[in-house]
CSV table of N, CA and C in Angstrom, one decimal:
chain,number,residue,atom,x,y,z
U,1,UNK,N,11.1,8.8,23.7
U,1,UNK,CA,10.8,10.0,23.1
U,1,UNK,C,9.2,10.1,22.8
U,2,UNK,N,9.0,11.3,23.3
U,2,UNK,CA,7.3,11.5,23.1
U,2,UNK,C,6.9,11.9,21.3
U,3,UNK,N,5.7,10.9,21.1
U,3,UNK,CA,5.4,10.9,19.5
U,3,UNK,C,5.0,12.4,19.3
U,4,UNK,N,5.1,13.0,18.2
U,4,UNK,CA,4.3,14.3,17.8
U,4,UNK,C,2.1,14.4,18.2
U,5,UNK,N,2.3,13.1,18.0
U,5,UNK,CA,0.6,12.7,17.8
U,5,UNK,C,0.3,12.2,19.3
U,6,UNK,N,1.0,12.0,20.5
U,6,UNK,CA,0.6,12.0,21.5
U,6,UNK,C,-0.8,12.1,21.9
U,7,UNK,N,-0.8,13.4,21.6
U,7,UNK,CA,-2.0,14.2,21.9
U,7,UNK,C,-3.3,14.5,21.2
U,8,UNK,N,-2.8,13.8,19.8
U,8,UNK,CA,-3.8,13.2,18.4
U,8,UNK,C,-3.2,14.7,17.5
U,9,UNK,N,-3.7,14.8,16.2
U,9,UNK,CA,-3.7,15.7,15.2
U,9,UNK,C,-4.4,16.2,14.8
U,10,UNK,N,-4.7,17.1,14.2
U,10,UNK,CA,-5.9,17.9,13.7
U,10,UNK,C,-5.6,17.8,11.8
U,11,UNK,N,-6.7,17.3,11.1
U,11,UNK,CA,-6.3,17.1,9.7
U,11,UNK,C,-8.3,16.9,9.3
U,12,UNK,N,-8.6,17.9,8.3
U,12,UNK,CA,-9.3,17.7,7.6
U,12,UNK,C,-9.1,18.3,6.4
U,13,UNK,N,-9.2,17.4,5.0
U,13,UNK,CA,-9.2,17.7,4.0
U,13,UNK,C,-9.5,18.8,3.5
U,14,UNK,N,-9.2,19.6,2.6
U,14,UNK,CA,-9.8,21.2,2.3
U,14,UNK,C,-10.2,20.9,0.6
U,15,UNK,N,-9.8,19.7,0.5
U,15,UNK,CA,-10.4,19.2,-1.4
U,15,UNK,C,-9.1,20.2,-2.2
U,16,UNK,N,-8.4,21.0,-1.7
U,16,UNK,CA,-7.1,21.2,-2.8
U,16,UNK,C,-6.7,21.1,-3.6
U,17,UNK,N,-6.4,19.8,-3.6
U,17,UNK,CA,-5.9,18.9,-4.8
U,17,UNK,C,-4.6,18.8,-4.8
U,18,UNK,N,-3.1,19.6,-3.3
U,18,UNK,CA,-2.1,19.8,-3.1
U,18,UNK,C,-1.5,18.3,-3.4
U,19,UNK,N,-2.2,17.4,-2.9
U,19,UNK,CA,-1.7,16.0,-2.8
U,19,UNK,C,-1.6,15.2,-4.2
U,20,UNK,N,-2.7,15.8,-4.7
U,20,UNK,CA,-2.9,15.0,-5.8
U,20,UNK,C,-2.1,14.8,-7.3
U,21,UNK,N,-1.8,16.0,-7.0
U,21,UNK,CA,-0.8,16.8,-8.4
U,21,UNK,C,0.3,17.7,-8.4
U,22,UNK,N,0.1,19.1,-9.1
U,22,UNK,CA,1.3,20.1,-9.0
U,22,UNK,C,2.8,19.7,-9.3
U,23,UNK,N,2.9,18.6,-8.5
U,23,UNK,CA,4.3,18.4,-8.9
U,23,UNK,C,4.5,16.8,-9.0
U,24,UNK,N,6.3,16.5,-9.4
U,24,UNK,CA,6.0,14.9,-9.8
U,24,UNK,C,6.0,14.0,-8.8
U,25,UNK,N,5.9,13.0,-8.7
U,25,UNK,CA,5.0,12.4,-7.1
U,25,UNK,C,5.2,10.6,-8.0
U,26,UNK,N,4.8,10.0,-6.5
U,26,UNK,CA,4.6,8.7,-6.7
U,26,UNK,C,3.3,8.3,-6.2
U,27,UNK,N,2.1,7.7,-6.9
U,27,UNK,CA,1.5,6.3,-5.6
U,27,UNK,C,1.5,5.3,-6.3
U,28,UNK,N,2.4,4.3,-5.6
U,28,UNK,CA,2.7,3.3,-5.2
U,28,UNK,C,1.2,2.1,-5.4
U,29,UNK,N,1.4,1.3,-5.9
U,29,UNK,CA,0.5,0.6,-5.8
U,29,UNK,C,0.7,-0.9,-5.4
U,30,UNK,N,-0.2,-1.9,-4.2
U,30,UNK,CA,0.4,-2.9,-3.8
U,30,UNK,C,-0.8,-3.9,-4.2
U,31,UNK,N,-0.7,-4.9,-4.5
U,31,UNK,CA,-1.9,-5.8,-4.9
U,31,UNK,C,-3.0,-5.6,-4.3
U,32,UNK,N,-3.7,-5.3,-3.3
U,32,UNK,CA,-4.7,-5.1,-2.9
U,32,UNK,C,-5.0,-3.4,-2.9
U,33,UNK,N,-4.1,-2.6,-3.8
U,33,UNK,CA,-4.8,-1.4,-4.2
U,33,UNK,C,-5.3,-1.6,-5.8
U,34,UNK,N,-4.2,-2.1,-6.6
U,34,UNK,CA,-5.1,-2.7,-7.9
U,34,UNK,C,-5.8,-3.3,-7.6
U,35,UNK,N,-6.6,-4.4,-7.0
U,35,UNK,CA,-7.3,-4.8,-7.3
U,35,UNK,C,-8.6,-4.6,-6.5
U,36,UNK,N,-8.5,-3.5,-5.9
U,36,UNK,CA,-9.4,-2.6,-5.7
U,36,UNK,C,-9.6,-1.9,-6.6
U,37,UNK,N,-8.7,-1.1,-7.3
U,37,UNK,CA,-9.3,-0.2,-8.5
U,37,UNK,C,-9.9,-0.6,-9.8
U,38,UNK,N,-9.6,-1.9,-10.0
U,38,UNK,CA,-9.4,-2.7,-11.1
U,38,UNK,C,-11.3,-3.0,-10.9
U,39,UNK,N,-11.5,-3.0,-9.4
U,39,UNK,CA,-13.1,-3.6,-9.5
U,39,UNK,C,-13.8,-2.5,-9.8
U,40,UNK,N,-13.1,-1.5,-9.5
U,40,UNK,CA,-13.9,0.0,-9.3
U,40,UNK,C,-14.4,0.5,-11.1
U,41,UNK,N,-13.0,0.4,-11.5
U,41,UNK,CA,-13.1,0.7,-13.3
U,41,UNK,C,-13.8,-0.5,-13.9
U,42,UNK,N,-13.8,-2.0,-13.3
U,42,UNK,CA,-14.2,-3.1,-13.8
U,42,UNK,C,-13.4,-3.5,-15.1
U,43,UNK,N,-11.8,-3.6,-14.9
U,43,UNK,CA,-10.9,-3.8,-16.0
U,43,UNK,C,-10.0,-5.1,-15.1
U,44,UNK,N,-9.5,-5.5,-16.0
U,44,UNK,CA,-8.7,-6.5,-16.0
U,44,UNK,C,-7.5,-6.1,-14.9
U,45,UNK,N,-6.8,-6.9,-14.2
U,45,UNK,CA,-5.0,-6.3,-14.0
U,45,UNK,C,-4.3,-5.8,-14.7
U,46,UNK,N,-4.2,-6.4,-16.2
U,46,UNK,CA,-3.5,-5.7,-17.4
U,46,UNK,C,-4.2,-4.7,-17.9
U,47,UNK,N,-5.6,-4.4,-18.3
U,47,UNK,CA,-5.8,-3.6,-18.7
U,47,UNK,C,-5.3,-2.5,-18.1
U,48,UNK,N,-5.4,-2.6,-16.7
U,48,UNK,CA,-5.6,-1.2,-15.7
U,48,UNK,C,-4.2,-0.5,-15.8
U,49,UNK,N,-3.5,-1.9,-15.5
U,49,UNK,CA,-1.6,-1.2,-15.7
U,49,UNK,C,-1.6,-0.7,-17.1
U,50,UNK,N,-1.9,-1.4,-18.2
U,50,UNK,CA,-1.5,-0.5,-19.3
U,50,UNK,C,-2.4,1.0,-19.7
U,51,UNK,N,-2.8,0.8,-19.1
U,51,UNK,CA,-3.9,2.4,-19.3
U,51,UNK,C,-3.6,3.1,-18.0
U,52,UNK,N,-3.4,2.9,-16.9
U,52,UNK,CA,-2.8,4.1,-15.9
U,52,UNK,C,-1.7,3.8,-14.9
U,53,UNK,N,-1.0,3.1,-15.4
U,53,UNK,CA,0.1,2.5,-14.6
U,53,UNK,C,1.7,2.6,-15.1
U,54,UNK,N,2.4,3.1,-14.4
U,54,UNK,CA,4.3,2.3,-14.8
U,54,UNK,C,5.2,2.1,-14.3
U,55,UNK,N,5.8,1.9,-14.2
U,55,UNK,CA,7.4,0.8,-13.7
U,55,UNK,C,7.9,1.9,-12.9
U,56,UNK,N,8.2,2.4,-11.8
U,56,UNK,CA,8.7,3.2,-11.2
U,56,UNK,C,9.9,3.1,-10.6
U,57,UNK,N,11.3,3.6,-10.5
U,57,UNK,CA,11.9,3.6,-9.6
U,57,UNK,C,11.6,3.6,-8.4
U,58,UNK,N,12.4,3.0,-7.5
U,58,UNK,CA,11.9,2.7,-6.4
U,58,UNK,C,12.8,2.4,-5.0
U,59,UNK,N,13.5,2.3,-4.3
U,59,UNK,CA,14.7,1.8,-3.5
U,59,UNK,C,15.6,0.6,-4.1
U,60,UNK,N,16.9,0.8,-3.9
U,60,UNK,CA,17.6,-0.3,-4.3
U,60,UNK,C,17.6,-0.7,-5.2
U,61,UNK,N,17.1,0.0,-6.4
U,61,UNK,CA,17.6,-0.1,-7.7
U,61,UNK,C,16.0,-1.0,-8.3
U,62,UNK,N,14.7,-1.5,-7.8
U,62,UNK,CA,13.9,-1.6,-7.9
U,62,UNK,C,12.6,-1.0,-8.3
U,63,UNK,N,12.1,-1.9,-9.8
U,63,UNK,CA,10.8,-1.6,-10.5
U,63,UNK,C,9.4,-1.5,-9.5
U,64,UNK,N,8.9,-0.8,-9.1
U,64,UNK,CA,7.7,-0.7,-8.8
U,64,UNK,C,6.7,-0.2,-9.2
U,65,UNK,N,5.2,-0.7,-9.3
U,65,UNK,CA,4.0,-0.2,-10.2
U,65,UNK,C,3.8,1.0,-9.8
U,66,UNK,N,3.8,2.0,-10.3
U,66,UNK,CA,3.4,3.6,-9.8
U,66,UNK,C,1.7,3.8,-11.1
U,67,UNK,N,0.8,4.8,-10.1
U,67,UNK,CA,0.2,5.4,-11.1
U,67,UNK,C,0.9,6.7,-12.2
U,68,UNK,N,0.4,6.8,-13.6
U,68,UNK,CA,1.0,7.5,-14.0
U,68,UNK,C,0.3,9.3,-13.7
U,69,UNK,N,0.6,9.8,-14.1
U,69,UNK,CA,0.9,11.6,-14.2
U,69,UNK,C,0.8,12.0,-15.3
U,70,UNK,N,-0.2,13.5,-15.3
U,70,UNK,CA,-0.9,13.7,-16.2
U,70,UNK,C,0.3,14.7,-16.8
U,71,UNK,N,0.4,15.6,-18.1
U,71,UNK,CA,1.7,16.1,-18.3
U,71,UNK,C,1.6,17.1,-16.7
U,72,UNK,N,0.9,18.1,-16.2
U,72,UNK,CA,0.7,19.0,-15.3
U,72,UNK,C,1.0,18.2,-14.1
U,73,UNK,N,1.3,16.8,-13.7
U,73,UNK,CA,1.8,16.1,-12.8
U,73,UNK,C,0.5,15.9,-12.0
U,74,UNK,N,-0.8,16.4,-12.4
U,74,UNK,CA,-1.9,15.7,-11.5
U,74,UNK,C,-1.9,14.3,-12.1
U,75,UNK,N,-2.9,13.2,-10.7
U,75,UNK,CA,-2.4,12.2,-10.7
U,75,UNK,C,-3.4,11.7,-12.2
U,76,UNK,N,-3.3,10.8,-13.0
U,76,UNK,CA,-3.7,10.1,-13.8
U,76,UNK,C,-5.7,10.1,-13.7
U,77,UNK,N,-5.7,9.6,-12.5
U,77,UNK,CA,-6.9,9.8,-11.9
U,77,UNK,C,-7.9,10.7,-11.3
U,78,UNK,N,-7.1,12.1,-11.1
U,78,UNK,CA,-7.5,13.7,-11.1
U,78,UNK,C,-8.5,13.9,-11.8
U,79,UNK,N,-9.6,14.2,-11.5
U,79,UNK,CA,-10.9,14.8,-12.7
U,79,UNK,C,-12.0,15.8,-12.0
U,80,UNK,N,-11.0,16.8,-11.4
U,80,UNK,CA,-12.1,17.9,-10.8
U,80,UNK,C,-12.4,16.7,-9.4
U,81,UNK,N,-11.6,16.1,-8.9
U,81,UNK,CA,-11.9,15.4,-7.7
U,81,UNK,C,-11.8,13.8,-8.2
U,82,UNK,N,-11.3,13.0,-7.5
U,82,UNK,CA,-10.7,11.5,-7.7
U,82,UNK,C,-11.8,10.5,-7.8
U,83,UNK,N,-11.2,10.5,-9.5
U,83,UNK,CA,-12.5,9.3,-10.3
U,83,UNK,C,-12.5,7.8,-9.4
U,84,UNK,N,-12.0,7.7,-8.5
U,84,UNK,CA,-11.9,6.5,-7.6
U,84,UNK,C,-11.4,6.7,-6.6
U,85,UNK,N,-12.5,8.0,-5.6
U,85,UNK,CA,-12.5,7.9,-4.2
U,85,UNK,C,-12.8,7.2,-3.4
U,86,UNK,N,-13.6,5.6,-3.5
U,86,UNK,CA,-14.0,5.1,-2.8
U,86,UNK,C,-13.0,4.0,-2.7
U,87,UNK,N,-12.2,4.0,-4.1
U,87,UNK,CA,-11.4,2.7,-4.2
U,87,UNK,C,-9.9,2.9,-4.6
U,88,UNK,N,-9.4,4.4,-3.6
U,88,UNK,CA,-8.0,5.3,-3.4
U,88,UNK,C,-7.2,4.2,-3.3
U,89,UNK,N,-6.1,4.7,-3.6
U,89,UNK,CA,-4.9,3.6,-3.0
U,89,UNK,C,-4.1,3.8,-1.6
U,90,UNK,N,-3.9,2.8,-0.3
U,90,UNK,CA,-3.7,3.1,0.5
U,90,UNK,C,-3.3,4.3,0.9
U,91,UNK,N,-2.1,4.4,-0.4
U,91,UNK,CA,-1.0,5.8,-0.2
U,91,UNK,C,-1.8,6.8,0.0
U,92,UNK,N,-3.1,7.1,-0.9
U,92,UNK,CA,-3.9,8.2,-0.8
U,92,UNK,C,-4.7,8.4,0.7
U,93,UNK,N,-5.3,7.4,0.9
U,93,UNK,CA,-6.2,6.9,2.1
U,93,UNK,C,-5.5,7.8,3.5
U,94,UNK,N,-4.6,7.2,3.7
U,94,UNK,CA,-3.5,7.3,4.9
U,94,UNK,C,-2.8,9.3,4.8
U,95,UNK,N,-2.6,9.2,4.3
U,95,UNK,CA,-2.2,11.0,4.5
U,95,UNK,C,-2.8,11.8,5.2
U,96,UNK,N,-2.7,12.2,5.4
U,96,UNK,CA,-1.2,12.9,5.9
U,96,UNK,C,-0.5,11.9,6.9
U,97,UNK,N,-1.2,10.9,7.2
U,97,UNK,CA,-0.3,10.5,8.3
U,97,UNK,C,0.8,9.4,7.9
U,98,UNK,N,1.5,9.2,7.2
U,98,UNK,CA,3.1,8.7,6.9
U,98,UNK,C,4.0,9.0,7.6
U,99,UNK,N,4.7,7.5,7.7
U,99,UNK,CA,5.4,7.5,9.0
U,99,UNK,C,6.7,8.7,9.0
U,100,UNK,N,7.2,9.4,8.0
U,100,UNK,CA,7.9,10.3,7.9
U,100,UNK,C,7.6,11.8,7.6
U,101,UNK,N,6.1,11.8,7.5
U,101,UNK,CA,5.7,13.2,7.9
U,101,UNK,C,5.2,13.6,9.1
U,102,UNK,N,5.2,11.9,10.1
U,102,UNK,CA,4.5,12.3,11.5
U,102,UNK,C,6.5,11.8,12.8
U,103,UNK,N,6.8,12.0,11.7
U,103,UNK,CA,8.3,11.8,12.6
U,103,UNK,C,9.1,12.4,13.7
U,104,UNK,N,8.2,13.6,13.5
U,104,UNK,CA,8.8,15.1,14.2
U,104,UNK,C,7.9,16.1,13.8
U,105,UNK,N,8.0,16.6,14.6
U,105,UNK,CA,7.1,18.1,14.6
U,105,UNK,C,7.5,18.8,13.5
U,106,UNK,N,8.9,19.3,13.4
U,106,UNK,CA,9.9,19.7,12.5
U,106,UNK,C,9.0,19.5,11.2
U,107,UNK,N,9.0,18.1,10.8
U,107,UNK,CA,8.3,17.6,9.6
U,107,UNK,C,7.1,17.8,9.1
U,108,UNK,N,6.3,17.9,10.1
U,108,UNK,CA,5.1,18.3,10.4
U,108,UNK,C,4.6,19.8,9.9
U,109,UNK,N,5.1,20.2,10.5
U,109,UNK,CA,5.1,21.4,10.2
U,109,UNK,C,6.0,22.1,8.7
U,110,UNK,N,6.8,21.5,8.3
U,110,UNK,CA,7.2,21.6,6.7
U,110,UNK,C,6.0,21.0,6.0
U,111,UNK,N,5.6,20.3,5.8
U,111,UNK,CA,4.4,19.4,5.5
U,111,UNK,C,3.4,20.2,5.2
U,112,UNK,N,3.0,20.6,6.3
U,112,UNK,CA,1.8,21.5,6.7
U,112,UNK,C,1.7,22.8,6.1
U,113,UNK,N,3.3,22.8,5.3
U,113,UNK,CA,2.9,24.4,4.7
U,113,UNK,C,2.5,24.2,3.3
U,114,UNK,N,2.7,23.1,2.5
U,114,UNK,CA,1.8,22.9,1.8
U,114,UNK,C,0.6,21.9,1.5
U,115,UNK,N,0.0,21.8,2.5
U,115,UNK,CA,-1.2,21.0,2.8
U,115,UNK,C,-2.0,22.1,3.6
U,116,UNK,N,-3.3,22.5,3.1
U,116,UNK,CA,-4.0,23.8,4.3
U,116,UNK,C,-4.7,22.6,5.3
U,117,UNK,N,-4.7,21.6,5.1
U,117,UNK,CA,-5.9,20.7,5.8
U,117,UNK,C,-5.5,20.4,7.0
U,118,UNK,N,-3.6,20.2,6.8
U,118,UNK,CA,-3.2,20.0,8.0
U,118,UNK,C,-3.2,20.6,9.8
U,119,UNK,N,-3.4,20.6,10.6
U,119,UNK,CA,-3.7,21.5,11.5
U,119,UNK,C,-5.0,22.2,11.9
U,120,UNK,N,-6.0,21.7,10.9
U,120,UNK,CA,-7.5,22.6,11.0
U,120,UNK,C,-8.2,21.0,11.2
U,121,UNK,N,-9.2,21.1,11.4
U,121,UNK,CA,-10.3,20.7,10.9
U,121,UNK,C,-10.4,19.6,12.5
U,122,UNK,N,-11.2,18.2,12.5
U,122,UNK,CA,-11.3,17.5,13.1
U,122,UNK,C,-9.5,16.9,14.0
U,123,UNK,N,-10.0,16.0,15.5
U,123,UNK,CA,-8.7,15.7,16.0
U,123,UNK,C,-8.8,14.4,15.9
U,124,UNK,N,-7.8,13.7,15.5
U,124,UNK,CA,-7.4,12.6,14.8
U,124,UNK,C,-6.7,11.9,16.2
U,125,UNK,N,-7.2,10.8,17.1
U,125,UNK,CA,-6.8,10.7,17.8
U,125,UNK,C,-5.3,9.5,18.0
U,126,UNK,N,-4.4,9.5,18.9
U,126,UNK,CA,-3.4,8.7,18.9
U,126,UNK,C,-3.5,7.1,18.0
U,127,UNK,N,-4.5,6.9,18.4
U,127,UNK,CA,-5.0,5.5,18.1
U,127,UNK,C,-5.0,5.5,16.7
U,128,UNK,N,-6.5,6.3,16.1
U,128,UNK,CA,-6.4,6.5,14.5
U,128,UNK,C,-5.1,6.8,13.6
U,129,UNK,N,-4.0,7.7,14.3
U,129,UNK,CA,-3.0,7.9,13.6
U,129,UNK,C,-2.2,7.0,13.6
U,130,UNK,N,-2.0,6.1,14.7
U,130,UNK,CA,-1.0,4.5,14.6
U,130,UNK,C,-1.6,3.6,13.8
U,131,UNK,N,-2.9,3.6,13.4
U,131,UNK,CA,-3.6,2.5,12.6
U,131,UNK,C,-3.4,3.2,11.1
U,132,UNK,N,-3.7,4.3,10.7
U,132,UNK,CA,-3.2,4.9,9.5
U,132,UNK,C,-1.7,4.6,8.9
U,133,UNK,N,-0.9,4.9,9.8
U,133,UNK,CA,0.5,4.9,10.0
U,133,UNK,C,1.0,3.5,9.3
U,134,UNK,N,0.1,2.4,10.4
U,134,UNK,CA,0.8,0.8,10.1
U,134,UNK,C,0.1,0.7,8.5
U,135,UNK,N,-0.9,0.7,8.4
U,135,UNK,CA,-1.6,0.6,6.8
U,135,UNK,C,-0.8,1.1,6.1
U,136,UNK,N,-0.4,2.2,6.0
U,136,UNK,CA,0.8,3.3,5.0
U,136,UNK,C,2.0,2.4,5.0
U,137,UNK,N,2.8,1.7,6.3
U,137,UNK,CA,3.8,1.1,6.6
U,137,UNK,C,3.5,-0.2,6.2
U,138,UNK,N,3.0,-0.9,5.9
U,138,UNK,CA,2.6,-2.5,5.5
U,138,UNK,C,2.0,-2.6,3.9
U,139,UNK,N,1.7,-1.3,3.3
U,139,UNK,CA,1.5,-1.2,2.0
U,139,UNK,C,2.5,-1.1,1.1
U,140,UNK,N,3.1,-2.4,0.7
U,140,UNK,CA,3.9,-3.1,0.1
U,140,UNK,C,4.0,-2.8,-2.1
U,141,UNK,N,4.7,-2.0,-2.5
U,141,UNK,CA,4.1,-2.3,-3.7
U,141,UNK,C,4.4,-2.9,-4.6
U,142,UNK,N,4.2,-3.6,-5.6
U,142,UNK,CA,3.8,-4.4,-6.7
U,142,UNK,C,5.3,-4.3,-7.0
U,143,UNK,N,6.3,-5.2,-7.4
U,143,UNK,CA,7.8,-5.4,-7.8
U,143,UNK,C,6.9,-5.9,-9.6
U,144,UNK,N,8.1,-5.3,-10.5
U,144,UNK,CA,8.0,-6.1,-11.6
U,144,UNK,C,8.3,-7.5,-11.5
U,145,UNK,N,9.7,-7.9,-10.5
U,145,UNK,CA,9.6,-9.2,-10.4
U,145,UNK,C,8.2,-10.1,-9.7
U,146,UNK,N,7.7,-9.6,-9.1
U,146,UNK,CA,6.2,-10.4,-8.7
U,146,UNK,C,4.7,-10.0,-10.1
U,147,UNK,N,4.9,-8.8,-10.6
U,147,UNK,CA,4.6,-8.9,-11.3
U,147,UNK,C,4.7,-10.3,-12.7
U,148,UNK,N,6.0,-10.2,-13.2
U,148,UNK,CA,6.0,-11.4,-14.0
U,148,UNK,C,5.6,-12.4,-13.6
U,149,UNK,N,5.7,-12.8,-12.5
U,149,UNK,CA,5.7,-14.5,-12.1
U,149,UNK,C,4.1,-14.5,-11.6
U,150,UNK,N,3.5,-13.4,-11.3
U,150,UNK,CA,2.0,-13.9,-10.8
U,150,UNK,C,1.0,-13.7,-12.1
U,151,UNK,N,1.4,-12.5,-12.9
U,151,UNK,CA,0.8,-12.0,-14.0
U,151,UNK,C,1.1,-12.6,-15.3
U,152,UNK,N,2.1,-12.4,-15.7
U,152,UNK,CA,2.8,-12.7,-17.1
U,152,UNK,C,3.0,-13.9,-17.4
């Protein structure tokens, strides 16, 4: 079966903010996104979880570190544009291209009606989108059980 991105994608950000907020959402955070952001704010691992972090549902009945949500459901970190764009969390990085919004065209195109970025801007070629893809797909996030035992 031929991939949707075969032929590459077209995605340039439009600064929206569609991703960021509006409604309630998850990002996921995997040890090497805290502690990237952790250098960025220059706070501790605890500090950072207790001031923008919590326990998230997650598959299988599993705690995961999520950023929290502002009451309006922008992310925590929302401030007229993302107080730690340079030090995003994968989740953010990789978008649009996740492996289940590049699954099918079908998806793609639902996706794309609320994202304007989607379909405009620069072509994102096959290659870029499989390396986005694996990054999105290998970004693993923070279990409370790994939390206790590395942290606590």
């Amino acid at each position: 079966m031929e991939k949707i991105y075969e032929n590459g994608l077209n995605f340039e950000c439009q600064r929206c903010s569609f991703c960021c907020g509006h409604s309630p959402g998850f990002v996921y955070l995997s040890w090497h996104d805290l502690d990237l952001l952790c250098s960025h704010f220059k706070m501790s691992r605890e500090e950072f979880v207790e001031k923008y972090c919590r326990w998230a549902d997650y598959y299988y009945g599993a705690k995961v570190l999520s950023l929290i949500e502002k009451k309006n459901y922008d992310c925590v970190l929302w401030e007229n544009g993302c107080s730690a764009y340079e030090a995003r969390p994968v989740q953010c990085r990789t978008y649009p291209f996740w492996s289940w919004m590049i699954k099918d065209a079908e998806m793609w195109a639902e996706c794309a009606k609320d994202c304007p970025g989607m379909n405009k801007g620069r072509l994102w070629t096959k290659e870029e989108i499989e390396e986005q893809k694996a990054q999105y797909d290998a970004n693993t996030p923070i279990s409370w059980e790994e939390w206790k035992l590395k942290v606590l």
